[in-house]
mmCIF file of C-alpha atoms in Angstrom:
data_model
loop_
_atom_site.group_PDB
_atom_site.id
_atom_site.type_symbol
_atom_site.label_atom_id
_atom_site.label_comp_id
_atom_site.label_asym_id
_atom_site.label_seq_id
_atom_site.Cartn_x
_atom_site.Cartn_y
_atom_site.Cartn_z
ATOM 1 C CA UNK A 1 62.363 82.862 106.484
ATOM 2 C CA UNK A 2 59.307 83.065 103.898
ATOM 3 C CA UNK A 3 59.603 85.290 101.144
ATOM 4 C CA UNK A 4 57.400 87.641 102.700
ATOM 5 C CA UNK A 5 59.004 87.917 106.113
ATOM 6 C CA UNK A 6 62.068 88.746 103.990
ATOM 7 C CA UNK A 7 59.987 91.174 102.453
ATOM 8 C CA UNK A 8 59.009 92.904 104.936
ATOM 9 C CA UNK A 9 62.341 92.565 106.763
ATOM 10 C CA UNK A 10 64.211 94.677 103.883
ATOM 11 C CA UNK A 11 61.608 96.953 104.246
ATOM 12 C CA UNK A 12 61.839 97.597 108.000
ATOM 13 C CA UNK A 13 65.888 97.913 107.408
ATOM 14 C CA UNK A 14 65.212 100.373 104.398
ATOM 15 C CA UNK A 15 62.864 102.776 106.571
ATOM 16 C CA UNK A 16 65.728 102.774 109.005
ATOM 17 C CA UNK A 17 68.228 103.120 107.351
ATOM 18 C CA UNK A 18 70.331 106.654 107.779
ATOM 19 C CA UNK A 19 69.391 109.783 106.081
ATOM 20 C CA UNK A 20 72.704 109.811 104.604
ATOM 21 C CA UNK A 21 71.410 107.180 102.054
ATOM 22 C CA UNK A 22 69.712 110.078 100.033
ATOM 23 C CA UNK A 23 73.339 110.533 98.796
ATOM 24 C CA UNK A 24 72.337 108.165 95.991
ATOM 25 C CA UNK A 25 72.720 109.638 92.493
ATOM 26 C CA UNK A 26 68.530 110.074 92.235
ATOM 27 C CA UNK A 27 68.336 112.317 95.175
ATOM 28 C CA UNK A 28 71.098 114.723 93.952
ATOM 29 C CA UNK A 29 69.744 115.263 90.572
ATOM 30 C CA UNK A 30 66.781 115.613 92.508
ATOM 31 C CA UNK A 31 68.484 118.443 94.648
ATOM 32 C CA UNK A 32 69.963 119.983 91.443
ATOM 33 C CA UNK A 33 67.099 119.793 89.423
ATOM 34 C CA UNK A 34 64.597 121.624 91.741
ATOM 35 C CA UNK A 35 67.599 124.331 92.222
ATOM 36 C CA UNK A 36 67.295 124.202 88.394
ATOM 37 C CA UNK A 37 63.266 124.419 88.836
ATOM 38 C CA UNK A 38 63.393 127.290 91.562
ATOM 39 C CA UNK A 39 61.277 124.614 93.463
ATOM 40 C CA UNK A 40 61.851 125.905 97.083
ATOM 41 C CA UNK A 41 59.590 123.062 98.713
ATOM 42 C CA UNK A 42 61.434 120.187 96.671
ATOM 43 C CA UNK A 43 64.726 121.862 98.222
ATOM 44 C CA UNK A 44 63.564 122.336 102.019
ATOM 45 C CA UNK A 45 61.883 118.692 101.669
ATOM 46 C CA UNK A 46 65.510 116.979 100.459
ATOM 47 C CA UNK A 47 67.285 119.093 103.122
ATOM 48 C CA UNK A 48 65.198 118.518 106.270
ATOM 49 C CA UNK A 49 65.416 114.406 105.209
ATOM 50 C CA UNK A 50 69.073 115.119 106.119
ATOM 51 C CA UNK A 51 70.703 116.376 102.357
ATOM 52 C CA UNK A 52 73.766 118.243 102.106
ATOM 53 C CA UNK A 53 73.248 121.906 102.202
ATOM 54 C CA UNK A 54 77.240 122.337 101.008
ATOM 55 C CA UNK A 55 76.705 119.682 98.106
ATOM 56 C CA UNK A 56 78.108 120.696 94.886
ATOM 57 C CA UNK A 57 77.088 120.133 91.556
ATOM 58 C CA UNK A 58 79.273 118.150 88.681
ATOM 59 C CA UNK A 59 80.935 121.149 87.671
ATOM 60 C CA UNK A 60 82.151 121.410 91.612
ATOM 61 C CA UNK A 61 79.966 124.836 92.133
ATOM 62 C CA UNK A 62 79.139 125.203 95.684
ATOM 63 C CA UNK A 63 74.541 124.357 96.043
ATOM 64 C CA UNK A 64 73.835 127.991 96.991
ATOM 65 C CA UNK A 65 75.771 129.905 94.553
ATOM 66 C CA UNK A 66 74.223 127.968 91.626
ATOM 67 C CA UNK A 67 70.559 128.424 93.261
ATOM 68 C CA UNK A 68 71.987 132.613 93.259
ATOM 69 C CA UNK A 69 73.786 132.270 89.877
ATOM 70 C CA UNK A 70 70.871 131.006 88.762
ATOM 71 C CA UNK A 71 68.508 133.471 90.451
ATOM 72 C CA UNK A 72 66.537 130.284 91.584
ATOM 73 C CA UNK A 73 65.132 132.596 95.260
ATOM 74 C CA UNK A 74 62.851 130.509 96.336
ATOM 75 C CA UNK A 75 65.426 127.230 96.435
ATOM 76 C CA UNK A 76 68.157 129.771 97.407
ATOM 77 C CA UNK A 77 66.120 131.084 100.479
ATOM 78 C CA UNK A 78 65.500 127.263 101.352
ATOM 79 C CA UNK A 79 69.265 126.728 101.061
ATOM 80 C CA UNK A 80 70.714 129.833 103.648
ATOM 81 C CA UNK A 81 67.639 128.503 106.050
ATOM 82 C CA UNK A 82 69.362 125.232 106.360
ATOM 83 C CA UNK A 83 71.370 124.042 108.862
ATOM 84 C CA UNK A 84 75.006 123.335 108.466
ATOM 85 C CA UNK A 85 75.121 125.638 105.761
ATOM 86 C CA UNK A 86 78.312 127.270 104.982
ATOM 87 C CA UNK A 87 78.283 130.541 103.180
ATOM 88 C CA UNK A 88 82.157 131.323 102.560
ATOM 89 C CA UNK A 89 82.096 127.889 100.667
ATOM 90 C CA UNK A 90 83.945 129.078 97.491
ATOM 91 C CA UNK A 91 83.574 127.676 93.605
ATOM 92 C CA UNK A 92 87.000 127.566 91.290
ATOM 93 C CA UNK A 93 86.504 131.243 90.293
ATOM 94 C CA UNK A 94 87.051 132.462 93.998
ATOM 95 C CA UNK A 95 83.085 133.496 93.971
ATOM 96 C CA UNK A 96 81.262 133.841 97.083
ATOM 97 C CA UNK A 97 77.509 133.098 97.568
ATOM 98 C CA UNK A 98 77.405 136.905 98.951
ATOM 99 C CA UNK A 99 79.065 138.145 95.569
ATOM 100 C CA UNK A 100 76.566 136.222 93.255
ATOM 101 C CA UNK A 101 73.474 137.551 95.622
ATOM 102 C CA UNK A 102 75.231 141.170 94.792
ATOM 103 C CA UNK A 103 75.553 140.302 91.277
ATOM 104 C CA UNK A 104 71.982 139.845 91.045
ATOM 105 C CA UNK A 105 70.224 142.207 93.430
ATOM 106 C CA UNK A 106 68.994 139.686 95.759
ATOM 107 C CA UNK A 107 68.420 141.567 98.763
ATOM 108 C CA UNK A 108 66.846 139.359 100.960
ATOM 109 C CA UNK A 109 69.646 136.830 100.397
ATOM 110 C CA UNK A 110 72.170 139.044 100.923
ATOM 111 C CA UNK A 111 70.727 140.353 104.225
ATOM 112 C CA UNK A 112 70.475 136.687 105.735
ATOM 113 C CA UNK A 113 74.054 135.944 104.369
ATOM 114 C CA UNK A 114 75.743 139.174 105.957
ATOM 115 C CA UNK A 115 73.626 137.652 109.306
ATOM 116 C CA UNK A 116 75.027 134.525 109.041
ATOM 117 C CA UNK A 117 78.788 136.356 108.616
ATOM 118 C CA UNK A 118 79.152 135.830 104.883
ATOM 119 C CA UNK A 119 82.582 137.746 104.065
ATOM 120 C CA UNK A 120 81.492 141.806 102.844
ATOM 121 C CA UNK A 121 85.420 142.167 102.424
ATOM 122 C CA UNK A 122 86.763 139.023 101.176
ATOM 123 C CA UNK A 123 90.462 139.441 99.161
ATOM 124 C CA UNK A 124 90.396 139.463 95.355
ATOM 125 C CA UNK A 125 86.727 140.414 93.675
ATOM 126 C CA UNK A 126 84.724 141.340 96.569
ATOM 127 C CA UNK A 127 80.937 141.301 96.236
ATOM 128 C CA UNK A 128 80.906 145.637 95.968
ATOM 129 C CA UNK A 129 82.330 145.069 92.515
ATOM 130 C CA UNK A 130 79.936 142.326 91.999
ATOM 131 C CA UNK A 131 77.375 144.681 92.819
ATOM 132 C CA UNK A 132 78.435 147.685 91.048
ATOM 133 C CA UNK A 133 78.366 145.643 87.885
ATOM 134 C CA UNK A 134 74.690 144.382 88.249
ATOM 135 C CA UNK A 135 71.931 145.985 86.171
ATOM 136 C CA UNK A 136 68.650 144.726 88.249
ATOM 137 C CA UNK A 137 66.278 147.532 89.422
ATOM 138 C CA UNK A 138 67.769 146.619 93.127
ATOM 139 C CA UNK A 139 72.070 147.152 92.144
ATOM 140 C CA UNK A 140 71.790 150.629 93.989
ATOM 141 C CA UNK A 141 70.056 149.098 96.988
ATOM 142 C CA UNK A 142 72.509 146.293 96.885
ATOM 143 C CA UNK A 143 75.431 148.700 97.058
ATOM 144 C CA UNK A 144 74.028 150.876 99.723
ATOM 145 C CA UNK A 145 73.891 147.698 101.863
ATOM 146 C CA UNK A 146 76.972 146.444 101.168
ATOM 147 C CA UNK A 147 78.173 150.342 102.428
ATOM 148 C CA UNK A 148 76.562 150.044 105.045
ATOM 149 C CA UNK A 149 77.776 147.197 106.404
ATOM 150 C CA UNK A 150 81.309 148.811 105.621
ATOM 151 C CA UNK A 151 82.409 147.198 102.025
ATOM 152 C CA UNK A 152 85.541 148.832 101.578
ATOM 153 C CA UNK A 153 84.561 151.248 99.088
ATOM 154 C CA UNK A 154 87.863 151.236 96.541
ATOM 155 C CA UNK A 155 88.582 147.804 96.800
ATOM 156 C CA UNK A 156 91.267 146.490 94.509
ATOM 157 C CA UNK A 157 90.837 143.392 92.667
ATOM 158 C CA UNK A 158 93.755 141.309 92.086
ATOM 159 C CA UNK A 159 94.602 143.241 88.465
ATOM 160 C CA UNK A 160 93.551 146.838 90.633
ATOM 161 C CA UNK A 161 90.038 147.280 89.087
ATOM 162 C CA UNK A 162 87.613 149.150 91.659
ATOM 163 C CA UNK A 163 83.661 148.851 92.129
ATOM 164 C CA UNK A 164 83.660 152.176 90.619
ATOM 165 C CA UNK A 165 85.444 150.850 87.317
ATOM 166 C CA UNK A 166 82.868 148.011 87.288
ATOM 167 C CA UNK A 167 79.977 150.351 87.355
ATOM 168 C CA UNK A 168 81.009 152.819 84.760
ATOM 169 C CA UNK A 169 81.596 149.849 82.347
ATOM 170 C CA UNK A 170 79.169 147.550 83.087
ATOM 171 C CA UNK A 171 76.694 148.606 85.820
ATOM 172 C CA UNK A 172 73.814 151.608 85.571
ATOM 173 C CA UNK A 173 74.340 154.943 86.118
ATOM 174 C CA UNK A 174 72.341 155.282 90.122
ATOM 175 C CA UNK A 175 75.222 152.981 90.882
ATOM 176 C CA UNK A 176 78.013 154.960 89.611
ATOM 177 C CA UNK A 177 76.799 158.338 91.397
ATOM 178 C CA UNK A 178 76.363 156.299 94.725
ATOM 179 C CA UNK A 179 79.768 155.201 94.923
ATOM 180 C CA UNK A 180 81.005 158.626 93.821
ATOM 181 C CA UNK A 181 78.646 160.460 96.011
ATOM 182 C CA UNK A 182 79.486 158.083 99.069
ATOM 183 C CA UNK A 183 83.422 158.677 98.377
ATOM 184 C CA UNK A 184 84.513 156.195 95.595
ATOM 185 C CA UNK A 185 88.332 157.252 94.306
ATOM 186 C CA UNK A 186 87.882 158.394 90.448
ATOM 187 C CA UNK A 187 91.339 158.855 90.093
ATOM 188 C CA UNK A 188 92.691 155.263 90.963
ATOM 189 C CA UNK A 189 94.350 153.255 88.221
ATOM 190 C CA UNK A 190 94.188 149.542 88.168
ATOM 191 C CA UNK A 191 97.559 147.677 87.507
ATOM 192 C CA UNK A 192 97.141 148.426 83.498
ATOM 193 C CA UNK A 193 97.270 151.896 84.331
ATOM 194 C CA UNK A 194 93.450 153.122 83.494
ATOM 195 C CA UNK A 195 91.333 154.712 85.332
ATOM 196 C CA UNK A 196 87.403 154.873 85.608
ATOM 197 C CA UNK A 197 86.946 157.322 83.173
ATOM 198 C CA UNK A 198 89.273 155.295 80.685
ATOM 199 C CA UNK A 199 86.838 152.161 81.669
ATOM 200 C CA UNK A 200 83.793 154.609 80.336
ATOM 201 C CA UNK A 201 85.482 155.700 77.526
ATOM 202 C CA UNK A 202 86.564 151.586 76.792
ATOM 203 C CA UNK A 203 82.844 150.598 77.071
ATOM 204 C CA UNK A 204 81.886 153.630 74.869
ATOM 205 C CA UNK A 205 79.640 155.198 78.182
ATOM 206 C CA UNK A 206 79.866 159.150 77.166
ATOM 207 C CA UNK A 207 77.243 159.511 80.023
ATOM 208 C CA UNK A 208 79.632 157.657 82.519
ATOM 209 C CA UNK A 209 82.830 159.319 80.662
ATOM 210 C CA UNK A 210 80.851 162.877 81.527
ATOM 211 C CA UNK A 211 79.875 161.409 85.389
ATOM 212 C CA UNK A 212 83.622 160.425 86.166
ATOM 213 C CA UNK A 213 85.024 163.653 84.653
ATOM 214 C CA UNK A 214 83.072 165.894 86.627
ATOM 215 C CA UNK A 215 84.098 164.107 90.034
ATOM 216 C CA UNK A 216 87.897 164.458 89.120
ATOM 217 C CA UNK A 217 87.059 167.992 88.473
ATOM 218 C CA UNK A 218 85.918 168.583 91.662
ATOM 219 C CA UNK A 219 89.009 166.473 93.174
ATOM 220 C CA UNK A 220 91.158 168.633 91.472
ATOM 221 C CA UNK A 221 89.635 172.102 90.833
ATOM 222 C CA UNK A 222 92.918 173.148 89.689
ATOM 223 C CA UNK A 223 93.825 171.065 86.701
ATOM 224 C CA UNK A 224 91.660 172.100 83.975
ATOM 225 C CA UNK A 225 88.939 170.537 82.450
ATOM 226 C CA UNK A 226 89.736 166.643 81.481
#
């Protein structure tokens, strides 16, 4: 065979060759990289030539949740659009794709992921307190969804915290008188023994210390003022 019939041969095998080949260490830094970039078409290109939606990165982190981690929305819409995809994949931290969409107020993301069954009440940190500890304009809206589509509303994390102790720590204030408006427990302790208000008071939130004191109040009229 002529050098140019062998040519051309290893060029007919290579355009034949299974999709699987974009395994190769250029196509997932490729994939990573445009996750990176937020580059939606560079994502939906790799994945309709046949990438792994469920890939993960060095560090083991599941595709999707470092396209939400990242708040890359573009690549992240690209990713829950793709076949095969499977959204209870978990990284080392226990962390769903759901929680990280709560954690930063991706609506849309969440939606599609509660449509494709994506885990509202998963055991351990459940994306409510992921959400009740977000500060984006949409954390409210992200909570009221996650209500809606019955999030158990005093959820106990593995050491007892509740959404409600997330958001009067770390989350905004619309968040905190949701979940106390829509029934969230001020009175719970977590295994350390504190309570909501104590989380406030920890975080030095006199606005959330105020907030939680007047729902105790009106959980128990009879006990004075806190």
């Amino acid at each position: 065979m002529t050098s140019r019939r062998r040519t051309l041969a290893w060029l007919a095998l290579a355009a034949a060759a299974p999709v699987a080949g974009l395994a190769h260490a250029g196509a997932y830094e490729d994939f990573f990289k445009a996750i990176e970039l937020d580059n939606g078409a560079a994502v939906a290109d790799l994945l309709r030539r046949g990438f792994d939606p469920n890939a993960r990165d060095p560090k083991g982190q599941p595709a999707l949740i470092v396209a939400l981690r990242g708040d890359s929305r573009k690549a992240a819409a690209a990713l829950i659009a793709a076949k095969g995809l499977k959204v209870e994949e978990r990284n080392a931290k226990d962390e769903s794709a759901l929680m990280l969409a709560a954690l930063r107020g991706n609506l849309s993301a969440a939606r599609a992921l509660i449509r494709l069954d994506a885990d509202v009440n998963k055991t351990g940190w459940t994306p409510l307190h992921y959400a009740a500890s977000g500060t984006t304009q949409d954390a409210a809206a992200m909570v009221a969804l996650l209500l809606e589509e019955s999030a158990y509303i005093d959820a106990a994390s593995p050491n007892g915290t509740t959404p409600l102790m997330m958001a009067v720590r770390y989350g905004t204030g619309d968040v905190a008188l949701l979940l106390i408006e829509e029934g969230a427990d001020p009175t719970l302790k977590n295994d350390l023994g504190l309570t909501a208000i104590d989380f406030a008071r920890q975080a030095d939130r006199a606005d959330m210390v105020d907030l939680v004191a007047q729902a105790v109040r009106r959980r128990q009229p009879n006990r004075g003022r806190w």
